[in-house]
Short mmCIF file of C-alpha atoms in Angstrom, two decimals:
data_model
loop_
_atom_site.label_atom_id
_atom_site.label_comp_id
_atom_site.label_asym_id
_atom_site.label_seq_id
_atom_site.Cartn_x
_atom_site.Cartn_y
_atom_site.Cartn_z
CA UNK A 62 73.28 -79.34 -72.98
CA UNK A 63 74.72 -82.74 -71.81
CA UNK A 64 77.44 -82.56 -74.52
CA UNK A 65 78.14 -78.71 -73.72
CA UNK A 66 78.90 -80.14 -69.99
CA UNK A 67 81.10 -82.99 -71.27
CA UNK A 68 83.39 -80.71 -73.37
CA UNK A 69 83.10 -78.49 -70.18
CA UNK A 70 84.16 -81.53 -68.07
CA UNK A 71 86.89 -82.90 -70.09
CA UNK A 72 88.63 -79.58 -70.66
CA UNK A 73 88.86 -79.25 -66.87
CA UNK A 74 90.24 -82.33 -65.93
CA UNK A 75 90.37 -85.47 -68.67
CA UNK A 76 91.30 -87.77 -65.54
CA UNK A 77 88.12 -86.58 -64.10
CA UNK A 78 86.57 -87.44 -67.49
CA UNK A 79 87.90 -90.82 -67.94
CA UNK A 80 86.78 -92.00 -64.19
CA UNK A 81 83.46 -90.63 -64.81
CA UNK A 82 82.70 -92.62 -67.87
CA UNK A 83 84.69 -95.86 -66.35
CA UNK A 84 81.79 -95.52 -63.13
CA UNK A 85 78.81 -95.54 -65.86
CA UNK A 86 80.54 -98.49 -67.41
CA UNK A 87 80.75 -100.39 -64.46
CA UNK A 88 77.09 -99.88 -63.09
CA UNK A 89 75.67 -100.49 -66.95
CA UNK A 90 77.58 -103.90 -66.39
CA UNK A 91 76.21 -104.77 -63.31
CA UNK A 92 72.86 -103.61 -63.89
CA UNK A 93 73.12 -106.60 -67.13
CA UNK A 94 74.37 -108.73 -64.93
CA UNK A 95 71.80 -108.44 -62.50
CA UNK A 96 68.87 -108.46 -64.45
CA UNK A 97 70.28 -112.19 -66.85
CA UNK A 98 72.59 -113.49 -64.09
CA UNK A 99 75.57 -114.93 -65.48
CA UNK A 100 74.13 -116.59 -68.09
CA UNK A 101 73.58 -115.28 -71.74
CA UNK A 102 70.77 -113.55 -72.80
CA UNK A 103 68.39 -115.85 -74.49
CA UNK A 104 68.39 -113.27 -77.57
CA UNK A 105 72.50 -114.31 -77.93
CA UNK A 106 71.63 -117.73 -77.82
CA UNK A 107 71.22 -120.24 -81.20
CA UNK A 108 68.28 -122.44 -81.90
CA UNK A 109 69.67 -125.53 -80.49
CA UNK A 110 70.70 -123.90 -77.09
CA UNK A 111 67.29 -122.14 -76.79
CA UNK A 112 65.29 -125.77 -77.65
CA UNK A 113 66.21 -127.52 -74.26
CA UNK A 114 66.64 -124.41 -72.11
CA UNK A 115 63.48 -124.72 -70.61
CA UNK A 116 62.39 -127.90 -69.20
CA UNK A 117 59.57 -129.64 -67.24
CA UNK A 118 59.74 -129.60 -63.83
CA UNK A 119 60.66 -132.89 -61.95
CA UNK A 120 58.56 -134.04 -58.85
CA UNK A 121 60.42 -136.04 -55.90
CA UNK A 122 57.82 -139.14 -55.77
CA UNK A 123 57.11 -140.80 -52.71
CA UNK A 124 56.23 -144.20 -52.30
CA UNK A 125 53.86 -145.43 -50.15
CA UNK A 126 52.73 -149.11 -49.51
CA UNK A 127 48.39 -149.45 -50.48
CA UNK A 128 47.33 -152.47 -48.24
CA UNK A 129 43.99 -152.49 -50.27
CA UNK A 130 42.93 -153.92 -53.58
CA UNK A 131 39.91 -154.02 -55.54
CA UNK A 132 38.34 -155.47 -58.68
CA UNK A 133 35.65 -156.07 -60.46
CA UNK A 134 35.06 -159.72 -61.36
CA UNK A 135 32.64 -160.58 -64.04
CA UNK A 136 31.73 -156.99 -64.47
CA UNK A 137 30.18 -157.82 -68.07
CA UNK A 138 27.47 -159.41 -66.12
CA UNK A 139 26.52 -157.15 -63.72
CA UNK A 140 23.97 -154.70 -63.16
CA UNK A 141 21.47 -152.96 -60.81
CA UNK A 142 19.16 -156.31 -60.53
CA UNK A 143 21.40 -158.75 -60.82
CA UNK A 144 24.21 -157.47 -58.52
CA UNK A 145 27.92 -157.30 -58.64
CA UNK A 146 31.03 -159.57 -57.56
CA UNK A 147 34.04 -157.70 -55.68
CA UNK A 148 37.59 -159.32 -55.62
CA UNK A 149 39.40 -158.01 -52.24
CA UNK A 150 43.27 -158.76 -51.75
CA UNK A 151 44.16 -156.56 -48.88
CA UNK A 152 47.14 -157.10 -46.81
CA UNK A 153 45.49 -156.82 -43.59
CA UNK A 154 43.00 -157.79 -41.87
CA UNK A 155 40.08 -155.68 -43.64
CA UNK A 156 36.80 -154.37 -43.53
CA UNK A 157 34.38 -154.06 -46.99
CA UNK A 158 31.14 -152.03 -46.73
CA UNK A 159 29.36 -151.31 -49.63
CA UNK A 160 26.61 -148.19 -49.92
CA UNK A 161 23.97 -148.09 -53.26
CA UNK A 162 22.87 -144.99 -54.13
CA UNK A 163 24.97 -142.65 -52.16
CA UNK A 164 24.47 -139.28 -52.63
CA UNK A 165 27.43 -137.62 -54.62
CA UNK A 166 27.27 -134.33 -52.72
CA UNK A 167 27.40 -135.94 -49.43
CA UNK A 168 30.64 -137.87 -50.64
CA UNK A 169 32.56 -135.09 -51.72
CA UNK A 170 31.80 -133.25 -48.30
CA UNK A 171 33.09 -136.46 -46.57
CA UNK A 172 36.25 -136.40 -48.52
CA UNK A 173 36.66 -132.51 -47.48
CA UNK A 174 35.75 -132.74 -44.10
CA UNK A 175 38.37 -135.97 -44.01
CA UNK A 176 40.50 -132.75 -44.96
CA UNK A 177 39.35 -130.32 -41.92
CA UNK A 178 37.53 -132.31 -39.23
CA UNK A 179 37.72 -135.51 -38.41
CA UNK A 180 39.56 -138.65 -40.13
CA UNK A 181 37.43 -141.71 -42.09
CA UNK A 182 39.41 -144.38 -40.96
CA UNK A 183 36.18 -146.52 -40.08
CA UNK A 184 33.35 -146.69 -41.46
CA UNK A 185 30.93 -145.87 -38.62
CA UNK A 186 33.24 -141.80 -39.83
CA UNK A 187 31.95 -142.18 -42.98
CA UNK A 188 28.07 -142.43 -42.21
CA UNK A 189 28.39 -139.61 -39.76
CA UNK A 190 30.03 -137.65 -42.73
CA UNK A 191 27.57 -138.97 -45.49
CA UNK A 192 24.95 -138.20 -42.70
CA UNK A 193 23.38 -141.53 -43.68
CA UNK A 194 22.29 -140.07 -47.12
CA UNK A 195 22.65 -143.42 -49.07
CA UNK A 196 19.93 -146.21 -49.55
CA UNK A 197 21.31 -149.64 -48.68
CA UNK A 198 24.74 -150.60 -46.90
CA UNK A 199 26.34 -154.03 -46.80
CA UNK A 200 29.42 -155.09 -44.62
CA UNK A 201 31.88 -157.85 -44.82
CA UNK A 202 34.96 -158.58 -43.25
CA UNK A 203 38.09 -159.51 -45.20
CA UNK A 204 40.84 -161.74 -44.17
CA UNK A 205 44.48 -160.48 -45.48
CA UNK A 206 45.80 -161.77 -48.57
CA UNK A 207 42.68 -163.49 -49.17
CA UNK A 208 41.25 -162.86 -52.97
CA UNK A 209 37.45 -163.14 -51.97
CA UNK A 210 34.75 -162.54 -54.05
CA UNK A 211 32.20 -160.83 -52.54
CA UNK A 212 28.95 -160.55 -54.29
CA UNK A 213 26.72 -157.38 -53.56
CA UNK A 214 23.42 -156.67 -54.68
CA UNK A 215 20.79 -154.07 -53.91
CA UNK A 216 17.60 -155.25 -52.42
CA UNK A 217 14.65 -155.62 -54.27
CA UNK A 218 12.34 -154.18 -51.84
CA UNK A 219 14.19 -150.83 -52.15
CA UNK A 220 12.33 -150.21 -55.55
CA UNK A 221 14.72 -148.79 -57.47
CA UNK A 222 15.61 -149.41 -61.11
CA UNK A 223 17.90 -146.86 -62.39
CA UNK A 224 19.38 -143.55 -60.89
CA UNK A 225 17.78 -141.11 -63.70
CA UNK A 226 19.94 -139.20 -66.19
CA UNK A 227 23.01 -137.47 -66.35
CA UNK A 228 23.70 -135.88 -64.24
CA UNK A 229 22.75 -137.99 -61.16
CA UNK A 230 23.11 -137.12 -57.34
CA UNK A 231 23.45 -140.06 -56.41
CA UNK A 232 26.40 -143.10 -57.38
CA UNK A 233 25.17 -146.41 -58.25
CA UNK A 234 27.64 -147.79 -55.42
CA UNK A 235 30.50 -146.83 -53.00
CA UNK A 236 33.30 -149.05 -51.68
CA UNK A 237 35.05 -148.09 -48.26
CA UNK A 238 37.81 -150.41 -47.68
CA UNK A 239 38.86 -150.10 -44.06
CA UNK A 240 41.63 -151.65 -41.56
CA UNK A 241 39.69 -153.81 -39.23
CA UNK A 242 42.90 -153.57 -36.52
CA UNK A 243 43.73 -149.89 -35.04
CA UNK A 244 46.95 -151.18 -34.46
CA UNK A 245 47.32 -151.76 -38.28
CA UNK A 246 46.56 -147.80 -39.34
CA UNK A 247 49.66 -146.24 -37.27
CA UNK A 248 51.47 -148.65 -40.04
CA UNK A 249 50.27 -147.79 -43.08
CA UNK A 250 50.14 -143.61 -44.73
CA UNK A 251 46.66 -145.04 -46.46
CA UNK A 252 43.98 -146.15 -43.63
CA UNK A 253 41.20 -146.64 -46.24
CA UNK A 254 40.30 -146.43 -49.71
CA UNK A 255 37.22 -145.01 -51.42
CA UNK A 256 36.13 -146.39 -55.25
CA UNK A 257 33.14 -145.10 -56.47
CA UNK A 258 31.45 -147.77 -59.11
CA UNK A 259 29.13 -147.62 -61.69
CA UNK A 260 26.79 -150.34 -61.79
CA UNK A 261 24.21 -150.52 -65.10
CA UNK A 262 20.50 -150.28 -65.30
CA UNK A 263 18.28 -149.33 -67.31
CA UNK A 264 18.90 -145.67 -68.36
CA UNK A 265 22.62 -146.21 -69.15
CA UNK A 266 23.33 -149.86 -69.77
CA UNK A 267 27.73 -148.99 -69.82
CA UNK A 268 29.42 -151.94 -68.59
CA UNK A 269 30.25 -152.24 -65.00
CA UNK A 270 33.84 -150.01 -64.12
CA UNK A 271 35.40 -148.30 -61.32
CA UNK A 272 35.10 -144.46 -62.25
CA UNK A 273 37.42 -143.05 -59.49
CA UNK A 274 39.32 -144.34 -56.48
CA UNK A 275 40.21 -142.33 -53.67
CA UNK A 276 43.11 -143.30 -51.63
CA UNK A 277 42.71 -141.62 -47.69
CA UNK A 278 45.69 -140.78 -45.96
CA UNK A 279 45.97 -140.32 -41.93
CA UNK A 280 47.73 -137.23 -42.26
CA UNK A 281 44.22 -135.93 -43.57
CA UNK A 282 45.10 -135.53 -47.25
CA UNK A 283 43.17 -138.09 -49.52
CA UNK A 284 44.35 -138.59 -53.41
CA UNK A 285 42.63 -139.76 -56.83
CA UNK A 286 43.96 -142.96 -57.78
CA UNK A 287 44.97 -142.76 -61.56
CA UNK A 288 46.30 -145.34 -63.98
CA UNK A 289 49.20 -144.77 -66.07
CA UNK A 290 49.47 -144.99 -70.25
CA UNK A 291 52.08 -147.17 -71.42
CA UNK A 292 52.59 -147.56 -75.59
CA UNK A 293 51.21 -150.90 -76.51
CA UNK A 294 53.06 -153.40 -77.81
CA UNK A 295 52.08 -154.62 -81.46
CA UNK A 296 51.77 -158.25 -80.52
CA UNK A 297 49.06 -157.39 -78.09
CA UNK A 298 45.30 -157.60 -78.92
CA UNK A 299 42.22 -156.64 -77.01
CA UNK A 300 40.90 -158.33 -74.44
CA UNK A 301 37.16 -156.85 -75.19
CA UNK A 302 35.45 -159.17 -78.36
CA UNK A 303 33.10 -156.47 -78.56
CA UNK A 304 32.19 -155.38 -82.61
CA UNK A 305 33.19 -151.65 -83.75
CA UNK A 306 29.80 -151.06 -83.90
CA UNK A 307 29.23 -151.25 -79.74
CA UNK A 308 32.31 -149.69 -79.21
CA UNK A 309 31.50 -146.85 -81.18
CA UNK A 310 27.95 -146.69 -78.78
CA UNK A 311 29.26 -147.38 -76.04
CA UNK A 312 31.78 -144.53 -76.41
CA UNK A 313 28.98 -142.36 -77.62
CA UNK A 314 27.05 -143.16 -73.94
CA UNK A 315 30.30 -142.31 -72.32
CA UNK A 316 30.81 -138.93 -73.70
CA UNK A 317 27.27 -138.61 -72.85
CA UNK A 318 27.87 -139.17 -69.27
CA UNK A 319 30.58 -137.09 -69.25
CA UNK A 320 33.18 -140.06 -69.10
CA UNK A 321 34.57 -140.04 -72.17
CA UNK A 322 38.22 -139.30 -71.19
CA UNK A 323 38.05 -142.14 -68.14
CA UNK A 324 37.85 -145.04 -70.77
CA UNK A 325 40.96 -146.61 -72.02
CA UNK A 326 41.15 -149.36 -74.22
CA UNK A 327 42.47 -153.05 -72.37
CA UNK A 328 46.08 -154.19 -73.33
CA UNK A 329 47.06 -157.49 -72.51
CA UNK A 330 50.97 -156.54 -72.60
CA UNK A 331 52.65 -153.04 -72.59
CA UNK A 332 56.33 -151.94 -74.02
CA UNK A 333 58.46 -151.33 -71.14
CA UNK A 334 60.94 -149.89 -73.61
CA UNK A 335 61.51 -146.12 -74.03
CA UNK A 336 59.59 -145.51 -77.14
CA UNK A 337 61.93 -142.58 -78.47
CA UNK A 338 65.54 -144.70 -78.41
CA UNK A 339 64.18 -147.93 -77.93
CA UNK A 340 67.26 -149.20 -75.81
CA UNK A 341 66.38 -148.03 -72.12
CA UNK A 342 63.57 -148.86 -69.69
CA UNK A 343 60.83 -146.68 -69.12
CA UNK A 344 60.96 -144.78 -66.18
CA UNK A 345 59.70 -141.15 -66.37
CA UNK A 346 55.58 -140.55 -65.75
CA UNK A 347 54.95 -137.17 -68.00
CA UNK A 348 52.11 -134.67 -66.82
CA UNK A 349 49.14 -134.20 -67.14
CA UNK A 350 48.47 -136.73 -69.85
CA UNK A 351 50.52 -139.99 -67.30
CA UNK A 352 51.88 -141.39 -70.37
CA UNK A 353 54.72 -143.42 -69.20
CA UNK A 354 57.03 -144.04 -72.27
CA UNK A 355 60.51 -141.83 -71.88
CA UNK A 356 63.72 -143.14 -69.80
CA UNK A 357 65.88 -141.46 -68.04
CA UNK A 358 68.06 -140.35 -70.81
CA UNK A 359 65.62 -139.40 -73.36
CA UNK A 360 62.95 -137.53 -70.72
CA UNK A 361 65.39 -133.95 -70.38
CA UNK A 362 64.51 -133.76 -74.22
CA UNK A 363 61.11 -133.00 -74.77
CA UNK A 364 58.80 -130.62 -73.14
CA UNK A 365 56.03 -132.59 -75.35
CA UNK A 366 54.76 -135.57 -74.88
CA UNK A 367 56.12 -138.12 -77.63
CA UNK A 368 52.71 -139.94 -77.61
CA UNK A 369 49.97 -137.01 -77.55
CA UNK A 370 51.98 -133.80 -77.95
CA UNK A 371 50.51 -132.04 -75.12
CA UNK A 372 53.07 -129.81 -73.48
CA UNK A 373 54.35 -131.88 -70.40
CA UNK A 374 53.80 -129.64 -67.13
CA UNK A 375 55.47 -132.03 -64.50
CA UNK A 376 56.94 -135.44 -64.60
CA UNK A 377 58.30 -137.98 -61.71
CA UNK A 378 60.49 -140.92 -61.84
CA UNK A 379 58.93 -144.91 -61.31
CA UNK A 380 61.95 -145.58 -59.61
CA UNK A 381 65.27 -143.69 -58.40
CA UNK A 382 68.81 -144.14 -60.24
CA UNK A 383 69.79 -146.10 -56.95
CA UNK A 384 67.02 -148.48 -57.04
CA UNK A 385 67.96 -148.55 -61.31
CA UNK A 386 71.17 -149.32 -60.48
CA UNK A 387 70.70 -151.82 -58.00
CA UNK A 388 67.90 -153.81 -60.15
CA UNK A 389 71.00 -154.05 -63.04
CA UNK A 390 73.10 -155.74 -60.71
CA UNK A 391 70.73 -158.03 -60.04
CA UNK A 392 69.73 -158.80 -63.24
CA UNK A 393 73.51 -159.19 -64.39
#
């Protein structure tokens, strides 16, 4: 029928004809171009084109400044009877409090209401949050740029020798790190910072370690402070003298406890070269694995990670090309 009315068509006018089929020509190509854009359809492309077409998407950092810092000193000795020693180094004027046996629920329900309600910038906010649901609480004030070690211990009268099995509802200890000036938290994003500790006793005897660190901004967001993977250089050795044989329990206890994937062996030094060309600086963070080990011109070619092979979702740069460039002038 349609090619009865095209003979039909042409016979009457061939002008007619010609325009009709130029029209269908003309929407068919706009119609392609429409739907791929002006590039080429990935079916016309080779192998090489399609293998970088599609890459990770690139997060604008920002930097902020974290006026609070805190270690664990000693931490092979501590434990639930004996105590633990803090290292501060804030730079301001700070306040410590420490709370044993805090109830996890009650945390996490501070850190969303910090979200919705009201800000923990002191630590009178928190215990109104945590509705007091903790057993002990200490307090010390830090002076800035001080590193002092602070011991902390739970008090014998309290009774209590471990927190039970896995999993607990309550944390061995929680650190609130505070700005003891008001004045000082319209300077800083961060007005406190939360690190929640494992101390151990007699059910799990896992050295002493920060598990997570929460970093509270004023804005009312608050963020989990992670460390980043960097290759290891081949010079550097261990700093744990511990035999195969505990390593290989104490990793067994940590997948146990459901931390397997928070322990990370200690590297005295760390390659700050790329790891793929081996001439520029690292400078791209790859996610979700944080492995830290591409530059800038080697990071647009891999939507894997070159160290674990997991497919890289998002990545951000340590440091802008102007703040690059500026640190090669300096160093020239």
């Amino acid at each position: 029928m349609a090619a009865v009315f095209l003979v039909t068509l042409y016979e009457y006018s061939p002008l007619f004809y010609i325009a009709v089929v130029f029209t269908c020509f003309i929407v068919t190509t706009g119609l392609v171009l429409g739907w791929f854009g002006w590039d080429v359809p990935v079916i016309l492309r080779n192998s090489e084109e399609t293998q970088f077409s599609t890459r990770a998407f690139k997060k604008q950092m920002r930097q902020v400044k974290n006026p609070f810092g805190l270690e664990i000193t000693n931490s092979s000795a501590a434990s639930l009877a004996t105590g633990v020693t803090l290292t501060t180094d804030c730079l301001e004027d700070s306040r410590l409090t420490c709370y044993w046996g805090c109830s996890v629920q009650k945390l996490y329900e501070a850190l969303q209401k910090h979200v919705y309600c009201f800000r923990i910038s002191t630590p009178q906010a928190l215990e109104e949050a945590l509705y007091s649901d903790y057993l002990h609480r200490e307090q010390y004030f830090i002076k800035k740029h001080s590193k002092e070690e602070i011991y902390c211990q739970l008090p014998s009268g309290t009774g209590v020798e471990d927190f039970g099995p896995v999993p607990r509802s309550r944390y061995p200890l929680v650190a609130l790190l505070t700005l003891a000036d008001e004045d000082d938290r319209e300077i800083y994003d961060i007005i406190s910072m939360v690190s929640v500790i494992h101390i151990p006793d007699k059910t799990y005897k896992l050295p002493c370690r920060i598990l997570y660190q929460y970093l509270i901004l004023a804005q009312g967001q608050f963020y989990d402070l992670k460390q980043l993977f960097m290759s290891a250089n081949n010079s550097a050795t261990p700093s744990s003298d511990q035999s195969p044989a505990d390593r290989s329990v104490e990793q067994s206890l940590l997948e146990k406890a459901g931390l397997a994937g928070a322990e990370v062996d200690p590297v005295e030094e760390s390659s700050k070269d790329c790891v793929v060309c081996q001439n520029g600086g690292v400078n791209w963070v790859l996610l979700p694995c944080r492995h830290a080990c591409l530059c800038d011109s080697c990071v647009c070619y891999f939507k894997q990670c070159p160290m674990c092979r997991q497919f890289v979702q998002e990545s951000f740069a340590l440091c802008g090309q102007k703040e690059a460039d500026k640190d090669i002038l300096e160093t020239s």
